[in-house]
Short mmCIF file of C-alpha atoms in Angstrom, two decimals:
data_model
loop_
_atom_site.label_atom_id
_atom_site.label_comp_id
_atom_site.label_asym_id
_atom_site.label_seq_id
_atom_site.Cartn_x
_atom_site.Cartn_y
_atom_site.Cartn_z
CA MET A 1129 73.28 127.61 134.43
CA THR A 1130 75.47 124.90 133.33
CA HIS A 1131 79.05 125.06 132.11
CA TYR A 1132 78.02 124.76 128.52
CA GLN A 1133 75.15 127.48 128.80
CA LEU A 1134 77.81 129.75 130.26
CA ILE A 1135 80.12 129.23 127.41
CA ALA A 1136 77.35 129.88 124.85
CA ARG A 1137 76.39 132.90 126.75
CA ASN A 1138 80.07 134.21 126.60
CA LYS A 1139 80.36 133.69 122.85
CA GLN A 1140 76.93 135.49 122.25
CA LYS A 1141 78.09 138.38 124.29
CA SER A 1142 81.42 138.61 122.51
CA PHE A 1143 79.52 138.79 119.26
CA LEU A 1144 77.06 141.40 120.64
CA ILE A 1145 79.87 143.51 121.84
CA ILE A 1146 81.46 143.64 118.42
CA ALA A 1147 78.06 144.55 116.87
CA VAL A 1148 77.45 147.30 119.38
CA PHE A 1149 80.97 148.64 118.74
CA ILE A 1150 80.59 148.88 115.04
CA ALA A 1151 77.12 150.48 115.33
CA PHE A 1152 78.52 152.97 117.93
CA ILE A 1153 81.44 153.95 115.75
CA ALA A 1154 79.30 154.44 112.65
CA ALA A 1155 76.74 156.49 114.60
CA ALA A 1156 79.46 158.73 116.00
CA ALA A 1157 80.99 159.28 112.59
CA TYR A 1158 77.61 160.07 111.13
CA ILE A 1159 76.97 162.68 113.87
CA MET A 1160 80.33 164.24 113.48
CA ALA A 1161 80.12 164.21 109.58
CA LYS A 1162 76.71 166.00 110.02
CA GLY A 1163 78.06 168.48 112.68
CA PHE A 1164 81.34 169.42 110.80
CA GLY A 1165 79.83 169.29 107.40
CA TYR A 1166 81.91 166.52 105.96
CA GLY A 1167 80.46 164.08 103.36
CA LEU A 1168 78.75 160.86 104.49
CA ASP A 1169 81.64 158.82 103.02
CA VAL A 1170 83.22 159.45 106.51
CA VAL A 1171 80.73 157.03 107.93
CA GLY A 1172 81.67 154.38 105.21
CA ILE A 1173 85.35 154.80 106.37
CA ALA A 1174 84.28 154.47 109.90
CA LEU A 1175 82.54 151.32 109.23
CA ILE A 1176 85.40 149.89 107.39
CA VAL A 1177 87.89 151.00 110.24
CA SER A 1178 85.61 149.55 112.99
CA GLY A 1179 85.20 146.39 111.08
CA ALA A 1180 88.83 145.92 110.77
CA MET A 1181 89.34 146.86 114.52
CA SER A 1182 86.79 144.14 115.42
CA PHE A 1183 88.76 141.68 113.26
CA VAL A 1184 91.90 142.64 115.02
CA SER A 1185 90.45 142.49 118.56
CA TYR A 1186 89.08 139.01 117.95
CA TRP A 1187 92.37 137.55 116.48
CA PHE A 1188 95.18 139.61 118.09
CA SER A 1189 93.63 140.77 121.35
CA ASP A 1190 96.11 138.75 123.30
CA GLN A 1191 99.11 140.18 121.72
CA ILE A 1192 97.84 143.69 121.96
CA ILE A 1193 96.96 143.24 125.75
CA LEU A 1194 100.40 141.57 126.19
CA GLY A 1195 102.03 144.44 124.38
CA ILE A 1196 100.25 147.13 126.42
CA SER A 1197 101.27 145.39 129.69
CA GLY A 1198 104.87 144.96 128.67
CA ALA A 1199 104.77 141.16 129.27
CA ARG A 1200 107.51 138.76 128.22
CA PRO A 1201 107.37 135.01 127.67
CA ALA A 1202 108.08 132.90 130.83
CA THR A 1203 110.67 130.06 130.50
CA ARG A 1204 110.58 126.76 132.46
CA LYS A 1205 113.96 127.44 133.68
CA GLU A 1206 113.47 130.92 135.08
CA PHE A 1207 109.98 130.36 136.44
CA PHE A 1208 109.99 126.61 137.31
CA ASP A 1209 107.01 126.61 139.63
CA PHE A 1210 104.78 128.70 137.36
CA TYR A 1211 105.55 126.68 134.38
CA THR A 1212 105.22 123.34 136.06
CA VAL A 1213 102.11 124.10 138.00
CA THR A 1214 100.37 125.16 134.87
CA GLU A 1215 101.50 122.05 133.02
CA ASN A 1216 100.24 119.88 135.99
CA LEU A 1217 96.87 121.45 136.12
CA CYS A 1218 96.50 121.04 132.26
CA ILE A 1219 97.13 117.34 132.47
CA GLY A 1220 94.48 117.14 135.20
CA GLN A 1221 92.03 119.02 132.85
CA ARG A 1222 93.22 117.40 129.61
CA MET A 1223 93.54 120.89 128.11
CA LYS A 1224 96.30 122.40 125.98
CA VAL A 1225 98.88 124.25 128.13
CA PRO A 1226 98.35 127.94 127.54
CA LYS A 1227 101.36 130.31 126.52
CA LEU A 1228 102.91 131.77 129.87
CA TYR A 1229 104.04 135.32 130.13
CA VAL A 1230 105.37 137.51 133.03
CA ILE A 1231 105.22 141.22 133.80
CA GLU A 1232 108.31 142.68 135.58
CA ASP A 1233 106.56 144.41 138.38
CA THR A 1234 106.67 143.89 142.24
CA ALA A 1235 102.91 144.37 142.44
CA MET A 1236 100.99 140.99 142.83
CA ASN A 1237 98.63 140.18 140.13
CA ALA A 1238 97.73 137.86 137.17
CA PHE A 1239 95.30 137.59 134.19
CA ALA A 1240 94.44 135.29 131.31
CA THR A 1241 93.70 136.28 127.69
CA GLY A 1242 93.22 134.99 124.28
CA ARG A 1243 90.37 133.92 122.04
CA ASP A 1244 89.64 130.13 122.93
CA PRO A 1245 91.34 127.41 124.95
CA ASP A 1246 93.67 126.48 122.10
CA HIS A 1247 94.96 130.06 121.82
CA ALA A 1248 95.09 131.18 125.39
CA VAL A 1249 97.71 133.13 127.49
CA VAL A 1250 98.24 133.22 131.28
CA CYS A 1251 100.27 135.98 132.55
CA ALA A 1252 101.41 136.78 136.08
CA THR A 1253 103.62 139.56 137.62
CA THR A 1254 107.11 138.59 138.93
CA GLY A 1255 106.02 139.87 142.26
CA LEU A 1256 103.38 137.48 142.38
CA LEU A 1257 105.54 134.56 141.45
CA ALA A 1258 108.22 135.54 143.99
CA ARG A 1259 105.88 135.87 146.92
CA LEU A 1260 103.39 132.95 146.63
CA ASP A 1261 104.37 129.38 147.46
CA ARG A 1262 103.51 126.56 145.09
CA ALA A 1263 100.16 125.69 146.54
CA GLU A 1264 98.98 129.38 146.42
CA LEU A 1265 100.32 129.84 142.91
CA GLU A 1266 98.47 126.55 141.92
CA GLY A 1267 95.26 128.28 143.14
CA VAL A 1268 95.72 131.39 141.24
CA VAL A 1269 96.63 129.41 138.04
CA ALA A 1270 93.74 127.24 138.40
CA HIS A 1271 91.53 130.36 138.75
CA GLU A 1272 92.96 131.78 135.44
CA LEU A 1273 92.52 128.38 133.61
CA SER A 1274 88.89 128.35 134.52
CA HIS A 1275 88.56 131.74 132.77
CA VAL A 1276 90.20 130.11 129.88
CA GLN A 1277 87.82 126.97 130.00
CA ASN A 1278 84.72 129.24 130.31
CA TYR A 1279 85.67 131.46 127.25
CA ASP A 1280 85.69 134.43 129.65
CA ILE A 1281 88.95 135.25 128.02
CA ARG A 1282 87.35 135.73 124.59
CA LEU A 1283 84.70 138.10 125.96
CA MET A 1284 87.14 139.96 128.37
CA SER A 1285 89.77 140.51 125.66
CA ILE A 1286 87.24 141.74 123.21
CA VAL A 1287 85.88 144.07 125.68
CA THR A 1288 89.40 145.27 126.55
CA ILE A 1289 90.31 146.15 123.03
CA LEU A 1290 86.94 147.73 121.67
CA VAL A 1291 85.32 149.28 124.74
CA GLY A 1292 88.49 149.93 126.58
CA LEU A 1293 89.84 151.73 123.51
CA ILE A 1294 86.93 154.21 123.43
CA ALA A 1295 87.62 155.14 127.10
CA LEU A 1296 91.40 155.47 126.54
CA VAL A 1297 90.85 157.61 123.46
CA ALA A 1298 88.60 159.93 125.44
CA ASP A 1299 91.47 160.17 128.02
CA TRP A 1300 94.09 161.03 125.44
CA MET A 1301 92.03 163.57 123.49
CA LEU A 1302 91.21 165.39 126.60
CA ARG A 1303 94.86 165.32 127.76
CA MET A 1304 95.99 166.46 124.31
CA THR A 1305 93.78 169.61 124.42
CA ALA A 1306 94.36 170.35 127.97
CA TRP A 1307 98.33 170.10 128.04
CA GLY A 1308 99.23 169.31 124.41
CA GLY A 1309 100.25 172.94 123.80
CA GLY A 1310 99.00 174.67 120.81
CA LYS A 1311 99.07 178.52 121.33
CA LYS A 1312 95.77 180.24 121.53
CA SER A 1313 96.82 182.53 118.82
CA ASP A 1314 97.38 179.71 116.38
CA ARG A 1315 94.29 179.85 114.30
CA SER A 1316 95.46 177.59 111.52
CA GLU A 1317 94.38 174.05 110.73
CA GLY A 1318 96.05 172.68 113.82
CA GLY A 1319 93.77 174.92 115.97
CA GLN A 1320 90.65 173.36 114.13
CA LEU A 1321 91.91 169.96 114.73
CA GLN A 1322 92.27 170.62 118.38
CA VAL A 1323 88.60 171.82 118.59
CA VAL A 1324 87.67 168.52 116.99
CA PHE A 1325 89.74 166.59 119.46
CA PHE A 1326 88.39 168.61 122.33
CA VAL A 1327 84.65 168.07 121.22
CA VAL A 1328 85.35 164.21 120.65
CA GLY A 1329 87.09 164.03 123.99
CA ILE A 1330 84.34 165.78 125.80
CA VAL A 1331 81.60 163.60 124.21
CA LEU A 1332 83.57 160.34 124.93
CA ALA A 1333 84.29 161.53 128.53
CA LEU A 1334 80.62 162.12 129.13
CA LEU A 1335 80.03 158.58 127.67
CA SER A 1336 82.68 157.16 129.94
CA PRO A 1337 80.11 156.19 132.75
CA ILE A 1338 78.23 154.36 130.16
CA ILE A 1339 81.12 152.64 128.83
CA ALA A 1340 82.09 151.59 132.37
CA GLN A 1341 78.63 150.35 132.73
CA LEU A 1342 78.97 148.27 129.56
CA ILE A 1343 82.22 146.76 130.72
CA GLN A 1344 80.46 145.87 134.03
CA LEU A 1345 77.34 144.38 132.23
CA ALA A 1346 79.63 142.26 130.06
CA ILE A 1347 82.03 141.10 132.88
CA SER A 1348 79.75 140.69 135.98
CA ARG A 1349 81.39 140.10 139.19
CA ASN A 1350 79.94 136.59 139.45
CA ARG A 1351 82.59 135.67 136.95
CA GLU A 1352 85.16 135.84 139.59
CA PHE A 1353 83.38 133.87 142.14
CA LEU A 1354 82.67 131.12 139.45
CA ALA A 1355 86.33 131.01 138.41
CA ASP A 1356 87.34 130.69 142.01
CA ALA A 1357 84.96 127.85 142.48
CA THR A 1358 86.01 126.01 139.32
CA GLY A 1359 89.60 126.60 140.14
CA VAL A 1360 89.19 124.86 143.48
CA GLY A 1361 87.63 122.06 141.59
CA MET A 1362 90.84 121.47 139.66
CA THR A 1363 93.22 121.79 142.68
CA LYS A 1364 90.87 120.38 145.33
CA ASN A 1365 92.56 122.75 147.68
CA PRO A 1366 90.55 125.89 148.60
CA ASP A 1367 93.20 126.98 151.12
CA GLY A 1368 95.79 127.53 148.34
CA LEU A 1369 93.64 130.20 146.58
CA ALA A 1370 92.21 131.58 149.77
CA SER A 1371 95.79 132.33 151.17
CA ALA A 1372 96.88 133.57 147.76
CA LEU A 1373 94.04 136.10 147.63
CA ALA A 1374 94.74 137.20 151.27
CA LYS A 1375 98.35 137.89 150.32
CA ILE A 1376 97.36 139.58 147.11
CA SER A 1377 94.98 141.87 148.98
CA GLN A 1378 97.49 142.82 151.61
CA ASP A 1379 99.63 144.03 148.84
CA ARG A 1380 99.08 147.73 148.58
CA GLU A 1381 101.01 148.45 145.36
CA PRO A 1382 99.16 149.40 142.23
CA LEU A 1383 100.33 147.80 139.01
CA GLU A 1384 101.77 150.36 136.68
CA ALA A 1385 101.27 148.42 133.51
CA ALA A 1386 97.40 148.31 134.11
CA ASN A 1387 94.86 150.94 132.76
CA LYS A 1388 91.21 151.43 132.66
CA ALA A 1389 90.98 149.14 129.65
CA THR A 1390 92.85 146.12 131.01
CA ALA A 1391 91.80 146.48 134.77
CA HIS A 1392 88.98 144.05 134.57
CA LEU A 1393 91.24 141.30 133.31
CA TYR A 1394 93.17 140.87 136.39
CA ILE A 1395 92.64 138.43 139.24
CA SER A 1396 92.47 141.45 141.78
CA ASN A 1397 91.80 145.09 140.98
CA PRO A 1398 95.26 146.42 139.82
CA LEU A 1399 94.14 150.00 140.16
CA LYS A 1400 93.72 150.17 143.96
CA ASN A 1401 95.38 153.17 145.58
CA VAL A 1402 95.80 154.95 142.35
CA ARG A 1403 94.86 158.58 142.73
CA GLY A 1404 93.07 160.83 140.42
CA SER A 1405 90.37 159.80 137.70
CA VAL A 1406 91.64 156.32 137.06
CA GLY A 1407 91.36 155.46 140.79
CA MET A 1408 87.81 157.00 140.93
CA PHE A 1409 86.89 154.97 137.97
CA SER A 1410 88.02 151.79 139.62
CA SER A 1411 86.21 152.37 142.82
CA LEU A 1412 82.95 153.70 141.35
CA PHE A 1413 82.72 151.01 138.57
CA SER A 1414 84.34 148.14 140.41
CA THR A 1415 84.43 144.95 138.12
CA HIS A 1416 85.92 142.96 140.99
CA PRO A 1417 83.94 141.77 144.05
CA PRO A 1418 85.80 142.41 147.36
CA VAL A 1419 88.52 140.06 148.19
CA GLY A 1420 87.04 139.48 151.72
CA GLU A 1421 83.82 137.96 150.17
CA ARG A 1422 85.75 135.74 147.88
CA ILE A 1423 87.92 134.42 150.67
CA LYS A 1424 84.84 133.75 152.80
CA ALA A 1425 83.34 131.89 150.16
CA LEU A 1426 86.36 129.79 149.46
CA ARG A 1427 86.85 129.05 153.19
CA GLY A 1428 83.11 127.78 153.09
CA ILE A 1429 84.08 125.09 150.44
CA MET B 919 50.96 116.09 109.11
CA GLY B 920 50.49 112.39 108.62
CA ILE B 921 51.28 109.99 111.45
CA GLY B 922 54.04 108.51 109.47
CA ILE B 923 56.04 111.64 109.41
CA ILE B 924 55.81 112.11 113.05
CA LEU B 925 56.87 108.40 113.74
CA LEU B 926 59.73 109.08 111.35
CA ILE B 927 60.94 112.19 113.22
CA VAL B 928 60.62 110.46 116.65
CA ALA B 929 62.57 107.53 115.10
CA GLY B 930 65.18 110.01 113.89
CA VAL B 931 65.56 111.46 117.41
CA VAL B 932 65.89 108.16 118.99
CA VAL B 933 68.62 107.15 116.50
CA PHE B 934 70.36 110.36 117.12
CA TYR B 935 70.32 109.87 120.89
CA PHE B 936 71.72 106.38 120.43
CA VAL B 937 74.51 107.49 118.28
CA SER B 938 75.54 110.24 120.53
CA VAL B 939 75.61 108.13 123.60
CA TYR B 940 77.51 105.33 121.90
CA ASN B 941 80.13 107.83 120.56
CA GLY B 942 80.31 109.48 123.98
CA LEU B 943 81.03 106.19 125.66
CA GLN B 944 83.68 105.27 123.08
CA THR B 945 85.22 108.65 123.45
CA LEU B 946 85.46 108.22 127.24
CA GLN B 947 87.03 104.83 126.81
CA THR B 948 89.77 106.08 124.53
CA GLN B 949 90.35 108.91 127.02
CA ILE B 950 90.65 106.67 129.85
CA ALA B 951 93.20 104.53 127.96
CA ALA B 952 95.10 107.69 127.00
CA SER B 953 95.13 108.85 130.68
CA ILE B 954 96.64 105.58 131.72
CA GLN B 955 99.29 105.99 129.13
CA GLU B 956 99.89 109.47 130.55
CA ILE B 957 100.54 107.98 133.96
CA GLY B 958 102.93 105.58 132.31
CA ASN B 959 104.57 108.55 130.58
CA GLN B 960 105.24 110.40 133.88
CA LEU B 961 106.45 107.12 135.49
CA LYS B 962 109.06 106.95 132.79
CA ARG B 963 110.08 110.41 133.42
CA GLN B 964 110.55 109.64 137.06
CA ALA B 965 112.58 106.42 136.34
CA SER B 966 114.80 108.42 134.16
CA LEU B 967 115.43 111.05 136.73
CA ILE B 968 116.26 108.74 139.63
CA PRO B 969 119.63 107.41 138.22
CA ASN B 970 120.70 111.09 137.73
CA LEU B 971 119.82 111.91 141.41
CA GLU B 972 121.58 108.66 142.55
CA SER B 973 124.81 109.67 140.78
CA SER B 974 124.77 113.26 142.08
CA VAL B 975 124.33 112.22 145.70
CA ARG B 976 126.39 109.04 145.70
CA GLY B 977 129.54 110.99 146.51
CA TYR B 978 128.10 112.60 149.54
CA MET B 979 126.31 109.65 151.03
CA SER B 980 128.02 106.51 150.33
CA HIS B 981 127.22 105.30 153.94
CA GLU B 982 123.51 105.58 153.49
CA LYS B 983 123.18 102.38 151.56
CA GLY B 984 119.43 101.92 152.44
CA ILE B 985 118.56 104.96 150.36
CA PHE B 986 120.24 103.63 147.28
CA ASP B 987 118.37 100.34 147.64
CA MET B 988 115.01 102.20 147.85
CA LEU B 989 115.93 104.33 144.93
CA THR B 990 116.77 101.32 142.79
CA THR B 991 113.54 99.50 143.86
CA ALA B 992 111.51 102.64 142.94
CA ARG B 993 113.16 102.98 139.59
CA SER B 994 112.72 99.35 138.65
CA SER B 995 109.01 99.33 139.57
CA ALA B 996 108.44 102.57 137.74
CA THR B 997 110.27 101.16 134.58
CA LYS B 998 108.09 98.00 135.00
CA ALA B 999 104.79 99.90 135.45
CA ALA B 1000 105.51 102.30 132.48
CA ASN B 1001 106.28 99.19 130.22
CA SER B 1002 103.21 97.08 131.29
CA GLY B 1003 100.78 99.94 131.84
CA SER B 1004 98.81 97.78 134.32
CA VAL B 1005 96.94 99.82 137.07
CA SER B 1006 98.30 97.43 139.91
CA ASP B 1007 102.01 98.05 138.77
CA ILE B 1008 101.42 101.70 138.55
CA ASP B 1009 100.09 101.81 142.06
CA LYS B 1010 103.11 99.89 143.35
CA ALA B 1011 105.48 102.18 141.58
CA ILE B 1012 103.86 105.17 143.04
CA SER B 1013 103.94 103.95 146.47
CA ASP B 1014 107.61 102.87 146.16
CA ILE B 1015 108.79 106.36 145.28
CA GLN B 1016 106.51 107.81 147.88
CA SER B 1017 108.05 105.77 150.66
CA ALA B 1018 111.59 106.59 149.50
CA MET B 1019 111.02 110.46 149.04
CA PRO B 1020 110.80 111.42 152.76
CA LYS B 1021 113.90 109.59 153.68
CA ILE B 1022 115.94 111.16 150.91
CA SER B 1023 114.69 114.65 152.09
CA ILE B 1024 115.65 113.82 155.60
CA ALA B 1025 119.24 112.67 154.45
CA ILE B 1026 119.52 115.80 152.43
CA GLU B 1027 118.29 118.21 155.11
CA ASP B 1028 120.91 116.63 157.61
CA ASN B 1029 123.71 117.00 155.19
CA PRO B 1030 124.51 120.74 154.61
CA GLU B 1031 127.01 119.79 151.80
CA ILE B 1032 124.24 118.24 149.76
CA LYS B 1033 121.73 120.74 150.61
CA ALA B 1034 124.03 123.51 149.09
CA ASP B 1035 124.48 121.48 145.89
CA SER B 1036 122.37 122.80 143.28
CA THR B 1037 122.39 119.81 140.97
CA VAL B 1038 120.96 117.72 143.78
CA ASN B 1039 118.42 120.49 144.53
CA ASN B 1040 117.32 120.43 140.92
CA PHE B 1041 116.69 116.88 140.74
CA MET B 1042 114.73 117.08 144.11
CA THR B 1043 112.38 119.70 142.55
CA GLU B 1044 112.06 117.85 139.55
CA LEU B 1045 111.12 114.67 141.25
CA GLY B 1046 108.63 116.64 143.52
CA ASP B 1047 107.15 118.13 140.07
CA THR B 1048 106.88 114.61 138.72
CA ALA B 1049 104.95 113.46 141.83
CA ASP B 1050 102.61 116.38 141.23
CA LYS B 1051 102.21 115.46 137.45
CA LEU B 1052 101.52 111.84 138.62
CA MET B 1053 98.90 113.01 141.07
CA TYR B 1054 97.21 115.24 138.23
CA SER B 1055 97.18 112.45 135.68
CA ARG B 1056 95.79 109.91 138.11
CA ARG B 1057 93.09 112.55 138.85
CA SER B 1058 92.31 112.72 135.26
CA LEU B 1059 91.96 109.00 135.18
CA ILE B 1060 89.55 109.09 138.29
CA ASP B 1061 87.35 111.88 136.78
CA LEU B 1062 87.07 110.02 133.35
CA THR B 1063 86.28 106.76 135.01
CA GLN B 1064 83.72 108.42 137.11
CA SER B 1065 81.81 110.03 134.28
CA TYR B 1066 82.11 106.86 132.22
CA ASN B 1067 80.79 104.57 134.91
CA GLN B 1068 78.04 107.09 135.72
CA LYS B 1069 76.88 106.83 132.05
CA LEU B 1070 76.77 103.04 132.57
CA LEU B 1071 74.46 103.22 135.47
CA MET B 1072 72.18 106.23 134.63
CA PHE B 1073 68.88 105.58 132.75
CA PRO B 1074 68.58 105.75 129.78
CA SER B 1075 72.14 105.65 128.70
CA SER B 1076 72.45 102.45 130.64
CA LEU B 1077 70.08 100.67 128.07
CA ILE B 1078 72.50 101.45 125.35
CA ALA B 1079 75.65 100.62 127.28
CA SER B 1080 74.18 97.25 128.12
CA MET B 1081 72.92 96.73 124.61
CA PHE B 1082 76.52 97.12 123.13
CA GLY B 1083 78.16 95.50 126.04
CA PHE B 1084 80.03 98.36 127.49
CA LYS B 1085 81.78 97.25 130.67
CA ALA B 1086 82.58 99.30 133.75
CA GLU B 1087 86.17 100.59 134.00
CA LYS B 1088 88.21 100.00 137.14
CA GLY B 1089 90.00 103.23 137.24
CA LEU B 1090 92.56 103.43 140.06
CA ALA B 1091 92.58 100.36 142.21
CA THR B 1092 91.99 101.78 145.61
CA ALA B 1093 90.83 99.36 148.39
CA THR B 1094 87.40 100.46 149.80
CA THR B 1095 88.45 99.11 153.21
CA GLY B 1096 91.57 99.61 155.15
CA ALA B 1097 93.31 102.35 157.19
CA HIS B 1098 92.94 105.10 154.64
CA VAL B 1099 89.22 105.14 154.95
CA GLU B 1100 88.93 104.52 158.69
CA VAL B 1101 89.15 107.01 161.70
CA SER B 1102 91.10 105.54 164.47
CA ASP B 1103 90.12 106.29 168.20
CA ALA B 1104 93.21 108.38 168.53
CA GLU B 1105 92.27 110.59 165.74
CA THR B 1106 88.78 111.40 167.30
CA GLN B 1107 90.27 112.61 170.49
CA ASP B 1108 90.81 116.36 171.14
CA VAL B 1109 94.38 117.48 170.67
CA LYS B 1110 96.16 118.23 173.83
CA VAL B 1111 98.72 120.87 173.98
CA ASN B 1112 101.25 121.33 176.71
CA LEU B 1113 102.54 124.86 176.83
#
């Protein structure tokens, strides 16, 4: 598959995800309307809402993701190496310099988002920036810039907002019914609403593995290998990225700002060593190839 | 369908191909020119950083006259290259600064007073970064020249290129013979380590 076919595929998949999302929401609304005896105008509202959400996810996914992750803009003065290394790689690639953000966290990780190379964002944790040297950082940034060039960012960001949202809503609804209070004796409207939440939560939770599968289908682990290889093409220095990945994999700390929806964006799985359902999710439906394999592939270049 | 229509379609496809190859070559030529300008741009940045570095280290190492001479040469050749934009001037400017940098680094390492000076450190990191930027803008020129020259040689785009008189671009002037492409005897020997 050539570079251009890959980009075309990514654009098609992005469109497909939006279509599937709208269809899914409409179908869910239809079933609920039938089940609870509401009128079919609920479906109309659901269609409008899901259409608006798709619009938002296309245009503002980067802002939303940065907001969820608690990122702030990186200045040249404060993060000299991060800033200049990105600038330099963009000179080499003749592409627009993406906006740069940092997350205040000692865990080592990085991701790219946005809708196209002209509206792209690269974000790294301060832990990553503090512990990698310039050559290693160059490897990581080059990896992220390949995601930008391949339009991986558009697909991954839309997946994050639309598909990830369903997974998150399922989590919240279940939590709200389990711990959200609401006394058993309370048989008023609040009680009925809770039943609705519970049912929706259960249904979505049952769908969760399918959602995970969807994310995986869309993302595919080859994407990471490909970005590694393209990134090395930019730096001509496979050792930089390989030793960065080695350092990142030795870092045992999970990234607090990451969740089910955003995990697949990162260069290495941010949910490692997280206990509970989220951790299980990440190991069962891994969107990242093992770092060892990636390093081996890089050493072979 | 008449044979005329088929011929017309074929002719249309051929014309479309000619136009796209021609435009592709023109685009690459302007990109190559732009990438040479980018190198000049970075050289200008370097030339303007050097006087600042000079004035901030002058107080510490007035005795190291050789270094100042090297910096002055590097600056003047960078300015010349940025103004003329010729590839050979650019090569000279880059090699001038590259030969000066290690000596400055050593002088700074040896002198704890300068090492502690944050202004000097700033200029050194800026100069180092400019060297990286120069490297990447040269790589851009190399890549562009490669894909342009490849089109000139590959069939059938070579037909169109010769028809419109496209000339091969030189890109970076790198000698194809010399020490940098040879492996000396000493380099082929196993490394002996005495512990």
